[in-house]
Amino acid sequence: MNALLLISAMALAPAAPLPKDAPLQWKLAKGDKFFTKTVQTMTQTVTVMGTDMDQDNEQITFHKYEIKEASDKGYTIEQTTIKSAVKGNIPGAGDAAEKMKDIKLTFTTDEKFEVKKVEGLDKMLEKLTDGNEQAKQLVSSMVSEDLMKQGLMELFKLTPDKVVKKGDKWKKEGKYPLGPLGEFTLESNFVFADSDKSDKVTYSGEGKFTLPKNPDPNLPFTFSKGELKMDKYEGEINFDSKAGRLKSTSTTMKTAGTMTIAVNGMEIEVKIKQDIKATTTVSDKNLADD
């Protein structure tokens, strides 16, 4: 085999699987079940035509995860929303959260938890919009398949794709589609903390918002220009390597910027300042029962 063919074969060859006893790695088998509780608080100030509007909310969501299939080639994971509730002064947020109850999504992933397929989105959109076609078009632009994929990978792919030891560092990049807002790209830097008490990972990162190149002409509004900057992004992961399970995560994020919204031929400048904190707890028992 000549050198060029050898290099090509090496590039196309699948990566060797990580050892089962490698730290920070999920260990999942068909039939496994676990539960999560996610608490996200957001405070934001939206300024329109010189007038400040202070908004805040707290969303608590409980999920159940069941491993339907597991092999060295990947997984089939069913996610069920057990309960979701919102407190705060953002109109309509509470109603949308309540409609999430009992919604099921099924994710097909490869062995590294890269999501290849999502099933159940149509039923979810139907329930969230009560079958209203105009509302479905708007919601589907914001709750896309790509966004659902990233949501699952946030749970399973925070850990490294290689064998690491205490003190090691690695990077990951994620892209989050935001519908009419465009796309958010996040580059995170992880550190396997040198601690004897637990398998702890700390992380920080930088994010960039990009407006959509081709806005959907069927939407009632578009974002014609703008810039949002991430002033802060940091967090912590606690992992049980012996059990092969995530224990908890916590994240703090601050963003600020200015967007211009085009509505009916008019352009309105909107200033946004956000402070978001989120925690996720993983357990073998249904945390909604506590």
CSV table of C-alpha atoms in Angstrom, one decimal:
chain,number,residue,atom,x,y,z
A,1,MET,CA,0.0,0.0,0.0
A,2,ASN,CA,1.5,3.4,-1.0
A,3,ALA,CA,1.8,6.2,1.5
A,4,LEU,CA,-1.3,8.1,0.2
A,5,LEU,CA,-3.5,5.1,0.5
A,6,LEU,CA,-2.2,4.3,3.9
A,7,ILE,CA,-2.9,7.8,5.2
A,8,SER,CA,-6.4,7.7,3.7
A,9,ALA,CA,-7.1,4.3,5.3
A,10,MET,CA,-6.0,5.6,8.7
A,11,ALA,CA,-8.3,8.7,8.3
A,12,LEU,CA,-11.3,6.5,7.5
A,13,ALA,CA,-10.7,3.9,10.2
A,14,PRO,CA,-13.0,4.1,13.2
A,15,ALA,CA,-11.5,5.3,16.4
A,16,ALA,CA,-10.6,2.5,18.9
A,17,PRO,CA,-13.3,2.2,21.7
A,18,LEU,CA,-12.3,3.6,25.1
A,19,PRO,CA,-11.6,1.0,27.8
A,20,LYS,CA,-14.6,0.2,29.9
A,21,ASP,CA,-12.8,1.2,33.1
A,22,ALA,CA,-11.7,4.6,31.7
A,23,PRO,CA,-12.8,7.5,34.0
A,24,LEU,CA,-15.6,9.9,33.1
A,25,GLN,CA,-17.3,7.4,30.7
A,26,TRP,CA,-20.9,6.4,30.7
A,27,LYS,CA,-21.6,2.7,31.2
A,28,LEU,CA,-25.1,1.9,29.8
A,29,ALA,CA,-26.9,-1.4,29.1
A,30,LYS,CA,-30.2,-2.1,27.5
A,31,GLY,CA,-33.0,-1.6,30.0
A,32,ASP,CA,-31.1,0.9,32.2
A,33,LYS,CA,-33.2,3.8,33.5
A,34,PHE,CA,-32.3,7.0,35.3
A,35,PHE,CA,-33.9,10.3,36.1
A,36,THR,CA,-32.9,14.0,35.9
A,37,LYS,CA,-34.0,17.2,37.5
A,38,THR,CA,-32.9,20.5,35.8
A,39,VAL,CA,-33.4,23.9,37.4
A,40,GLN,CA,-32.8,26.9,35.3
A,41,THR,CA,-33.2,30.5,36.5
A,42,MET,CA,-33.0,33.5,34.2
A,43,THR,CA,-33.1,37.2,34.9
A,44,GLN,CA,-33.0,39.5,31.9
A,45,THR,CA,-33.5,43.2,31.1
A,46,VAL,CA,-35.0,44.0,27.7
A,47,THR,CA,-34.8,47.6,26.6
A,48,VAL,CA,-37.1,48.8,23.8
A,49,MET,CA,-37.3,52.5,22.8
A,50,GLY,CA,-35.6,53.5,26.0
A,51,THR,CA,-38.0,51.5,28.2
A,52,ASP,CA,-36.6,48.8,30.4
A,53,MET,CA,-38.6,45.6,31.0
A,54,ASP,CA,-37.2,43.4,33.8
A,55,GLN,CA,-38.1,39.7,33.4
A,56,ASP,CA,-37.3,36.6,35.4
A,57,ASN,CA,-38.3,33.0,35.5
A,58,GLU,CA,-37.4,29.7,37.0
A,59,GLN,CA,-38.0,26.5,35.1
A,60,ILE,CA,-37.9,23.1,36.7
A,61,THR,CA,-38.0,20.0,34.4
A,62,PHE,CA,-38.0,16.3,35.3
A,63,HIS,CA,-37.0,13.7,32.8
A,64,LYS,CA,-36.8,9.9,32.6
A,65,TYR,CA,-34.3,8.2,30.4
A,66,GLU,CA,-34.5,4.6,29.3
A,67,ILE,CA,-31.9,2.8,27.2
A,68,LYS,CA,-33.9,0.8,24.7
A,69,GLU,CA,-30.9,-0.5,22.8
A,70,ALA,CA,-27.2,-0.6,23.6
A,71,SER,CA,-24.2,-2.0,21.6
A,72,ASP,CA,-20.7,-1.1,20.6
A,73,LYS,CA,-22.2,0.7,17.6
A,74,GLY,CA,-24.5,3.1,19.6
A,75,TYR,CA,-27.6,3.5,21.6
A,76,THR,CA,-31.4,4.1,21.4
A,77,ILE,CA,-32.4,6.4,24.2
A,78,GLU,CA,-36.0,7.3,25.1
A,79,GLN,CA,-36.6,10.6,26.9
A,80,THR,CA,-39.9,11.2,28.7
A,81,THR,CA,-40.8,14.6,30.2
A,82,ILE,CA,-42.3,13.7,33.6
A,83,LYS,CA,-43.0,17.2,34.7
A,84,SER,CA,-42.2,20.8,33.7
A,85,ALA,CA,-43.1,24.0,35.4
A,86,VAL,CA,-42.2,27.7,35.1
A,87,LYS,CA,-42.5,30.5,37.6
A,88,GLY,CA,-41.9,34.1,36.6
A,89,ASN,CA,-43.3,37.0,34.7
A,90,ILE,CA,-42.5,36.0,31.1
A,91,PRO,CA,-45.9,35.7,29.3
A,92,GLY,CA,-46.9,32.2,28.1
A,93,ALA,CA,-43.8,30.4,29.5
A,94,GLY,CA,-45.8,28.5,32.1
A,95,ASP,CA,-48.4,27.2,29.7
A,96,ALA,CA,-45.8,25.9,27.3
A,97,ALA,CA,-43.9,24.1,30.1
A,98,GLU,CA,-47.1,22.4,31.3
A,99,LYS,CA,-47.7,21.0,27.8
A,100,MET,CA,-44.4,19.2,27.9
A,101,LYS,CA,-45.7,16.7,30.3
A,102,ASP,CA,-45.6,13.1,29.0
A,103,ILE,CA,-43.9,14.0,25.8
A,104,LYS,CA,-41.5,11.3,24.6
A,105,LEU,CA,-38.6,11.7,22.2
A,106,THR,CA,-36.4,8.8,21.0
A,107,PHE,CA,-32.8,9.4,20.1
A,108,THR,CA,-30.6,7.1,18.0
A,109,THR,CA,-26.9,7.8,18.6
A,110,ASP,CA,-23.5,6.3,17.7
A,111,GLU,CA,-21.1,4.9,20.3
A,112,LYS,CA,-19.9,8.5,21.1
A,113,PHE,CA,-23.5,9.8,21.7
A,114,GLU,CA,-23.5,11.8,18.5
A,115,VAL,CA,-27.3,11.9,17.7
A,116,LYS,CA,-28.2,10.5,14.3
A,117,LYS,CA,-32.0,10.6,14.5
A,118,VAL,CA,-34.8,12.0,16.6
A,119,GLU,CA,-38.3,10.5,16.7
A,120,GLY,CA,-41.4,12.1,18.2
A,121,LEU,CA,-40.8,15.7,17.2
A,122,ASP,CA,-44.1,15.9,15.2
A,123,LYS,CA,-46.2,14.7,18.1
A,124,MET,CA,-44.4,17.2,20.4
A,125,LEU,CA,-45.0,20.2,18.1
A,126,GLU,CA,-48.7,19.1,17.7
A,127,LYS,CA,-49.1,19.1,21.5
A,128,LEU,CA,-47.3,22.4,22.1
A,129,THR,CA,-49.3,24.2,19.5
A,130,ASP,CA,-52.7,22.5,19.9
A,131,GLY,CA,-52.5,21.7,16.1
A,132,ASN,CA,-52.4,25.4,15.1
A,133,GLU,CA,-50.5,25.5,11.8
A,134,GLN,CA,-49.3,29.1,12.2
A,135,ALA,CA,-48.1,28.5,15.7
A,136,LYS,CA,-46.5,25.2,14.7
A,137,GLN,CA,-44.4,27.0,12.0
A,138,LEU,CA,-43.1,29.5,14.6
A,139,VAL,CA,-42.4,26.9,17.3
A,140,SER,CA,-40.7,24.5,14.9
A,141,SER,CA,-38.3,27.2,13.8
A,142,MET,CA,-37.2,27.5,17.4
A,143,VAL,CA,-37.5,23.9,18.7
A,144,SER,CA,-35.7,22.2,15.8
A,145,GLU,CA,-34.4,18.7,15.5
A,146,ASP,CA,-30.8,20.0,15.7
A,147,LEU,CA,-31.6,21.8,19.0
A,148,MET,CA,-33.1,18.6,20.5
A,149,LYS,CA,-29.9,16.7,19.4
A,150,GLN,CA,-27.8,19.2,21.2
A,151,GLY,CA,-29.9,19.0,24.3
A,152,LEU,CA,-29.3,15.2,24.6
A,153,MET,CA,-25.6,15.5,23.8
A,154,GLU,CA,-25.3,18.1,26.6
A,155,LEU,CA,-26.1,15.3,29.0
A,156,PHE,CA,-23.9,12.6,27.5
A,157,LYS,CA,-21.1,14.4,25.7
A,158,LEU,CA,-19.7,16.7,28.4
A,159,THR,CA,-17.2,13.9,29.2
A,160,PRO,CA,-14.1,13.4,27.0
A,161,ASP,CA,-13.8,11.3,23.9
A,162,LYS,CA,-10.4,10.0,25.1
A,163,VAL,CA,-8.8,8.5,28.2
A,164,VAL,CA,-7.8,11.2,30.6
A,165,LYS,CA,-6.3,11.5,34.1
A,166,LYS,CA,-6.5,14.0,36.8
A,167,GLY,CA,-5.1,17.4,35.6
A,168,ASP,CA,-5.7,16.7,31.9
A,169,LYS,CA,-7.4,19.3,29.7
A,170,TRP,CA,-9.5,19.1,26.5
A,171,LYS,CA,-11.7,21.2,24.3
A,172,LYS,CA,-15.1,20.8,22.7
A,173,GLU,CA,-17.2,22.9,20.3
A,174,GLY,CA,-21.0,22.8,20.1
A,175,LYS,CA,-23.4,24.6,17.8
A,176,TYR,CA,-26.9,25.5,18.9
A,177,PRO,CA,-29.5,26.5,16.4
A,178,LEU,CA,-31.7,29.3,17.7
A,179,GLY,CA,-34.3,29.5,15.0
A,180,PRO,CA,-35.0,33.2,14.0
A,181,LEU,CA,-32.1,34.3,16.2
A,182,GLY,CA,-29.6,32.3,14.1
A,183,GLU,CA,-26.9,30.1,15.7
A,184,PHE,CA,-24.8,30.1,18.8
A,185,THR,CA,-21.3,28.5,18.7
A,186,LEU,CA,-19.7,27.6,22.0
A,187,GLU,CA,-16.1,26.5,22.5
A,188,SER,CA,-15.5,25.0,26.0
A,189,ASN,CA,-12.3,24.3,27.8
A,190,PHE,CA,-12.5,21.4,30.3
A,191,VAL,CA,-10.1,20.5,33.2
A,192,PHE,CA,-10.2,17.1,35.0
A,193,ALA,CA,-9.8,18.5,38.5
A,194,ASP,CA,-7.0,17.0,40.6
A,195,SER,CA,-9.2,16.0,43.5
A,196,ASP,CA,-9.3,12.7,45.5
A,197,LYS,CA,-12.9,13.2,46.7
A,198,SER,CA,-14.7,12.9,43.4
A,199,ASP,CA,-14.4,12.9,39.7
A,200,LYS,CA,-14.9,16.6,39.1
A,201,VAL,CA,-14.5,18.5,35.9
A,202,THR,CA,-14.5,22.3,35.7
A,203,TYR,CA,-15.1,24.2,32.4
A,204,SER,CA,-15.3,27.6,31.0
A,205,GLY,CA,-15.8,28.9,27.5
A,206,GLU,CA,-16.4,31.5,24.9
A,207,GLY,CA,-19.5,31.8,22.7
A,208,LYS,CA,-20.5,33.6,19.5
A,209,PHE,CA,-23.9,34.4,18.1
A,210,THR,CA,-24.4,34.5,14.3
A,211,LEU,CA,-27.6,35.8,12.7
A,212,PRO,CA,-29.3,33.6,10.1
A,213,LYS,CA,-28.0,34.0,6.6
A,214,ASN,CA,-31.4,33.3,5.1
A,215,PRO,CA,-34.3,34.3,7.4
A,216,ASP,CA,-37.5,32.5,7.0
A,217,PRO,CA,-39.8,34.8,5.0
A,218,ASN,CA,-42.9,33.2,6.5
A,219,LEU,CA,-42.2,34.3,10.0
A,220,PRO,CA,-43.9,37.5,11.3
A,221,PHE,CA,-40.5,39.0,12.3
A,222,THR,CA,-36.8,38.7,11.5
A,223,PHE,CA,-33.6,39.8,13.2
A,224,SER,CA,-32.0,42.0,10.6
A,225,LYS,CA,-28.8,42.8,12.5
A,226,GLY,CA,-27.3,42.6,16.0
A,227,GLU,CA,-24.6,41.3,18.2
A,228,LEU,CA,-24.7,39.3,21.4
A,229,LYS,CA,-21.6,38.8,23.5
A,230,MET,CA,-21.0,36.2,26.2
A,231,ASP,CA,-19.5,37.9,29.2
A,232,LYS,CA,-19.2,34.8,31.3
A,233,TYR,CA,-19.6,31.0,30.8
A,234,GLU,CA,-18.3,28.5,33.4
A,235,GLY,CA,-19.5,25.4,35.2
A,236,GLU,CA,-18.7,22.1,37.0
A,237,ILE,CA,-19.4,18.4,36.3
A,238,ASN,CA,-19.5,15.7,39.0
A,239,PHE,CA,-19.2,12.2,37.7
A,240,ASP,CA,-19.3,8.7,39.2
A,241,SER,CA,-16.8,6.8,37.1
A,242,LYS,CA,-17.3,3.6,39.0
A,243,ALA,CA,-21.0,3.5,38.3
A,244,GLY,CA,-20.5,5.1,34.8
A,245,ARG,CA,-23.1,7.8,35.5
A,246,LEU,CA,-23.2,11.6,35.6
A,247,LYS,CA,-24.0,12.9,39.1
A,248,SER,CA,-24.6,16.6,38.5
A,249,THR,CA,-23.7,19.7,36.5
A,250,SER,CA,-23.9,23.4,37.1
A,251,THR,CA,-23.5,26.3,34.7
A,252,THR,CA,-23.5,30.1,34.9
A,253,MET,CA,-23.8,32.2,31.8
A,254,LYS,CA,-24.0,36.0,31.2
A,255,THR,CA,-24.8,37.6,27.9
A,256,ALA,CA,-25.5,41.1,26.6
A,257,GLY,CA,-26.0,42.8,23.3
A,258,THR,CA,-28.2,44.6,20.9
A,259,MET,CA,-30.6,43.1,18.2
A,260,THR,CA,-32.6,44.8,15.6
A,261,ILE,CA,-36.0,43.2,14.9
A,262,ALA,CA,-37.8,43.9,11.6
A,263,VAL,CA,-41.6,43.8,11.8
A,264,ASN,CA,-44.0,44.9,9.1
A,265,GLY,CA,-41.3,47.0,7.4
A,266,MET,CA,-40.3,48.7,10.7
A,267,GLU,CA,-37.0,48.1,12.5
A,268,ILE,CA,-36.9,48.1,16.3
A,269,GLU,CA,-33.7,48.1,18.3
A,270,VAL,CA,-33.8,45.8,21.3
A,271,LYS,CA,-31.1,45.7,24.0
A,272,ILE,CA,-30.8,42.5,26.0
A,273,LYS,CA,-28.9,41.6,29.2
A,274,GLN,CA,-29.2,38.0,30.5
A,275,ASP,CA,-28.0,36.1,33.6
A,276,ILE,CA,-28.7,32.4,33.5
A,277,LYS,CA,-27.9,29.7,36.0
A,278,ALA,CA,-28.7,26.0,35.5
A,279,THR,CA,-28.2,22.8,37.5
A,280,THR,CA,-28.9,19.2,36.6
A,281,THR,CA,-29.1,16.3,39.1
A,282,VAL,CA,-29.0,12.7,37.9
A,283,SER,CA,-30.5,9.9,40.1
A,284,ASP,CA,-31.7,6.3,39.9
A,285,LYS,CA,-35.0,7.4,41.5
A,286,ASN,CA,-37.7,9.6,40.2
A,287,LEU,CA,-36.7,13.1,41.5
A,288,ALA,CA,-40.2,14.5,40.8
A,289,ASP,CA,-41.5,12.4,43.7
A,290,ASP,CA,-39.4,14.3,46.2
